[in-house]
CSV table of C-alpha atoms and ligand atoms in Angstrom, one decimal:
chain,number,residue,atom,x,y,z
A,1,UNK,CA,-69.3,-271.5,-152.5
A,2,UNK,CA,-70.0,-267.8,-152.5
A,3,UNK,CA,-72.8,-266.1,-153.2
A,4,UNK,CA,-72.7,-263.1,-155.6
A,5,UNK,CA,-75.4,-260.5,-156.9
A,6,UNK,CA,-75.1,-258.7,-160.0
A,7,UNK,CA,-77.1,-255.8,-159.4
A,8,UNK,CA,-77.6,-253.4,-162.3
A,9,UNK,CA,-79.6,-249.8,-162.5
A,10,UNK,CA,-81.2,-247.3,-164.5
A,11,UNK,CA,-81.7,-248.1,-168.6
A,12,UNK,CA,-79.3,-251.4,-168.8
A,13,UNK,CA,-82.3,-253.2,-169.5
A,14,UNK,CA,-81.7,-251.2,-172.8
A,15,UNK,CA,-78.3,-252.5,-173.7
A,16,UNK,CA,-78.3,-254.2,-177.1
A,17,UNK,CA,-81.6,-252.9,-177.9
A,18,UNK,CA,-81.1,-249.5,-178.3
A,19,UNK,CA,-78.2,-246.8,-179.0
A,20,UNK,CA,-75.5,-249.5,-180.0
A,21,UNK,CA,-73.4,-247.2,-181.5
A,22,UNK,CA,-72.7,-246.2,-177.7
A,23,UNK,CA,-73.1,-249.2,-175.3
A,24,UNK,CA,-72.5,-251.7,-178.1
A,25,UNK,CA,-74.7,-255.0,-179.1
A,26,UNK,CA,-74.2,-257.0,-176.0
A,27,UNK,CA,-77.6,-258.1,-174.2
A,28,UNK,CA,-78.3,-257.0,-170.4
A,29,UNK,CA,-79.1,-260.9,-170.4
A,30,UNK,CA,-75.6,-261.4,-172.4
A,31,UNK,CA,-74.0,-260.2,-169.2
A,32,UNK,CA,-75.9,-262.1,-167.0
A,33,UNK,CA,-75.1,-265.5,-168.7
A,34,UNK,CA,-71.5,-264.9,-169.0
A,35,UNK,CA,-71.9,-263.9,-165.0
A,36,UNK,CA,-73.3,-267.0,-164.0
A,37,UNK,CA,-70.7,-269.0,-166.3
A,38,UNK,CA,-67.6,-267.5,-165.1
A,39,UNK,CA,-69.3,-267.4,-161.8
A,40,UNK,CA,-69.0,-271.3,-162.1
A,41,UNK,CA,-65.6,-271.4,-162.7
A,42,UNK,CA,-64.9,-269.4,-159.5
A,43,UNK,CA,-67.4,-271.6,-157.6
A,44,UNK,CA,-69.8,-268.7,-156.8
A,45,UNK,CA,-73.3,-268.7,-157.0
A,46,UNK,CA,-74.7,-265.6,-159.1
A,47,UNK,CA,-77.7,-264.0,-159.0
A,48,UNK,CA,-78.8,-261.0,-160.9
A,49,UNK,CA,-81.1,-258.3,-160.5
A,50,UNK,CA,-82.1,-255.4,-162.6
A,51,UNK,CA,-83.8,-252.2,-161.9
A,52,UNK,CA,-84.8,-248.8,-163.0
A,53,UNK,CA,-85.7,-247.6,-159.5
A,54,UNK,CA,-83.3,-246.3,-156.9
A,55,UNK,CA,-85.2,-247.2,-154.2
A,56,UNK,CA,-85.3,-250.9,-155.8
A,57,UNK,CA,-81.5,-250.5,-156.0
A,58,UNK,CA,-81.4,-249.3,-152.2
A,59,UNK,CA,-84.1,-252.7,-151.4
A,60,UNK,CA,-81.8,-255.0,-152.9
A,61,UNK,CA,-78.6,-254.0,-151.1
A,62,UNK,CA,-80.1,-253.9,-147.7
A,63,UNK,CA,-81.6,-257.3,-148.7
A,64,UNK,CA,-78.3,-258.7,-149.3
A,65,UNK,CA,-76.8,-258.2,-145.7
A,66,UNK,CA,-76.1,-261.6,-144.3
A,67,UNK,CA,-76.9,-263.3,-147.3
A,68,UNK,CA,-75.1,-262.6,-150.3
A,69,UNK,CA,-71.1,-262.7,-149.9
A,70,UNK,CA,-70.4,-260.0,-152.1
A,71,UNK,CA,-72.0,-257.8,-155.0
A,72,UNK,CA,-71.2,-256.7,-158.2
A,73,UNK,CA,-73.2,-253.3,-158.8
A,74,UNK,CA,-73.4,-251.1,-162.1
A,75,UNK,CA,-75.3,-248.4,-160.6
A,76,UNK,CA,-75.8,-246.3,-164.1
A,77,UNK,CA,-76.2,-243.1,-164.0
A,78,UNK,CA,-77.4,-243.0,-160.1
A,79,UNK,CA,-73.6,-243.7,-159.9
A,80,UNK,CA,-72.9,-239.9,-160.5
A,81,UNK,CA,-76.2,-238.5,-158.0
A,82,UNK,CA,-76.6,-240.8,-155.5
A,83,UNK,CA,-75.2,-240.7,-151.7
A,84,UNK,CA,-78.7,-242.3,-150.6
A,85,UNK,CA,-77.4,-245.6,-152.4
A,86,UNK,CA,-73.8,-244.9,-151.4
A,87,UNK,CA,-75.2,-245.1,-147.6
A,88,UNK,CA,-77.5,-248.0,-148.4
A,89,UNK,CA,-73.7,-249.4,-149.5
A,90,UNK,CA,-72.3,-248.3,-146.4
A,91,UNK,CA,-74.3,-249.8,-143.8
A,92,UNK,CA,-75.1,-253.4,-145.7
A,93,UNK,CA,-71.8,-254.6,-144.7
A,94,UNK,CA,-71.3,-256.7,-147.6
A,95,UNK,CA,-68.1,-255.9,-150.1
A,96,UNK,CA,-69.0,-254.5,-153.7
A,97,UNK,CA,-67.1,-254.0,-156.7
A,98,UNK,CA,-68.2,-251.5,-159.1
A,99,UNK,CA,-68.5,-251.8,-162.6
A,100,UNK,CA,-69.4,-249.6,-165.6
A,101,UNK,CA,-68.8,-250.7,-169.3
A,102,UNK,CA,-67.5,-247.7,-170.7
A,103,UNK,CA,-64.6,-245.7,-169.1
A,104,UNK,CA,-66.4,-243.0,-167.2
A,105,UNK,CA,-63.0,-241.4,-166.3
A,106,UNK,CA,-62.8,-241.1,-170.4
A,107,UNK,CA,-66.2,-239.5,-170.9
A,108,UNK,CA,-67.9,-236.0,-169.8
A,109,UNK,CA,-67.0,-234.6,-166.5
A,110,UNK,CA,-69.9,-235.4,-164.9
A,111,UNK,CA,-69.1,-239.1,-165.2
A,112,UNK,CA,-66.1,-238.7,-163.8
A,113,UNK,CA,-67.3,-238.4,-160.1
A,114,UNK,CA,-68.5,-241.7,-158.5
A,115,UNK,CA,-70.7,-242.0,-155.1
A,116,UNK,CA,-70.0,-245.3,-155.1
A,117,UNK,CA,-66.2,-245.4,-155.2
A,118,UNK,CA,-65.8,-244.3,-152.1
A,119,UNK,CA,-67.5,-247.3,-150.5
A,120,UNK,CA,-66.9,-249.7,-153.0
A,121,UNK,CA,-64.0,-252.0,-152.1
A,122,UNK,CA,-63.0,-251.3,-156.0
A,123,UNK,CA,-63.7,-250.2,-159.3
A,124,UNK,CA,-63.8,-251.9,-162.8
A,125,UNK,CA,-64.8,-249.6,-165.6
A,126,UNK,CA,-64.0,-249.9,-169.7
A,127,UNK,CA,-63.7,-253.7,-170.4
A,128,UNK,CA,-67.6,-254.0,-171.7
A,129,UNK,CA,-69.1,-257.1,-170.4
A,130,UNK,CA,-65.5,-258.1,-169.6
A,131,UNK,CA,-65.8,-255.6,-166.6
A,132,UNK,CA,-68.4,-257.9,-164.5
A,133,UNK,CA,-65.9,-261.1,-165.4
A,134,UNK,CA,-63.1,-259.1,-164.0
A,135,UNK,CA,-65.3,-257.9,-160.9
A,136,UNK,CA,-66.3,-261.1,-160.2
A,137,UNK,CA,-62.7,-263.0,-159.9
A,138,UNK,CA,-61.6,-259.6,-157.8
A,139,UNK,CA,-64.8,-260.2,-155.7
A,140,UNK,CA,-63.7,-264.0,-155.2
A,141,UNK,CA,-59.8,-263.3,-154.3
A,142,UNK,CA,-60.9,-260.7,-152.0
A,143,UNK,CA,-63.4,-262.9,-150.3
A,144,UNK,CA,-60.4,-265.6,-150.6
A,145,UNK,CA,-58.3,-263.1,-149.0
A,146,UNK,CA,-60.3,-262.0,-146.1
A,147,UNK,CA,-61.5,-265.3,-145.3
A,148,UNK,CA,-58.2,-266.8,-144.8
A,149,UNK,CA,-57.4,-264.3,-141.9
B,1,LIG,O1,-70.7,-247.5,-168.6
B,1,LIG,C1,-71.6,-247.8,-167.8
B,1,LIG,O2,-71.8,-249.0,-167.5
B,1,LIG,C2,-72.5,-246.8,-167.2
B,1,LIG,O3,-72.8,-247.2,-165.9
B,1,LIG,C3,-73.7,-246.8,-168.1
B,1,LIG,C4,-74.8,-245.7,-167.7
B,1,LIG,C5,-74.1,-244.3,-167.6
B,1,LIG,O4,-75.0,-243.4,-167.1
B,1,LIG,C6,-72.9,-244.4,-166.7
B,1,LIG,O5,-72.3,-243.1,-166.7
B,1,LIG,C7,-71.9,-245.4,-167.1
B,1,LIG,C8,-75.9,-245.6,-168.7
B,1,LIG,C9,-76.6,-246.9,-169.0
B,1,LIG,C10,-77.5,-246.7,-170.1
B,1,LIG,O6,-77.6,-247.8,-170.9
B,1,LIG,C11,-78.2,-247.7,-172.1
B,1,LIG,C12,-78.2,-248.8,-172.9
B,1,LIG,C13,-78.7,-248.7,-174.1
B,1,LIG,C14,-79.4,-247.6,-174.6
B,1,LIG,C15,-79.4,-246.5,-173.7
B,1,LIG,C16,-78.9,-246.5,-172.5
């Protein structure tokens, strides 16, 4: 059984609710029960967090060394500012997939860099809610991988 966190940042407590026309009609709490299903099918347990608050982000990830086998982390916008949660990603030692619903490649330049990339194991970006499915059965065939030498 692994154990997975779905960690998302800044406004995605908003999805659904607000600006649809943008991030579509799909529920923050959508995502998370389509997590924990598909989660089942992989046998991983997954937990979920949410948080406006980069240092909350930073918390969580440092609390998830030697605990959680992987994470699946939609950072928002601190995706494009952060290095103090690209270090906190660094030094927790535990493999995470990023994910973002829209293509950021696709959108304004700004969006286009990631801090996160470059210490994320991978990225999944585009699919909607179909990003954290896809994430999660990467994050299980990596852990797969590694595990068996
Ligand atoms: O596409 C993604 O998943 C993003 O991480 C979403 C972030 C954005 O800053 C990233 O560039 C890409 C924004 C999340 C904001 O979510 C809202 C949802 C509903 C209404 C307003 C914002």
């Amino acid at each position: 059984m692994q154990k997975i966190l779905v960690l998302n940042g800044p406004n995605l407590n908003l999805l659904g609710k607000r600006q649809p026309e943008v991030y579509g009609s799909t529920t923050l709490k959508m995502i998370e029960d389509l997590c924990v299903a598909h989660g089942q099918t992989l046998d991983q347990t997954v937990t979920h967090f949410q948080t406006n608050h980069e240092g909350a982000l930073i918390d969580a990830i440092h609390a998830a060394r030697g605990v959680q086998d992987g994470i699946v982390l939609n950072a928002g916008g601190y995706t494009h500012t952060s290095v103090a949660l690209m270090d906190a990603i660094s030094s927790a030692e535990v493999p995470v997939i990023e994910v973002h619903l829209s293509n950021i490649h696709a959108r304004e330049a700004f969006r286009h860099k990631s801090y996160i990339a470059a210490v994320a194991i991978g990225q999944v970006c585009g699919f909607g809610a179909q990003s954290y499915v896809l994430a999660l059965s990467a994050l299980a065939a990596h852990l797969a991988e590694r595990d068996a030498g």
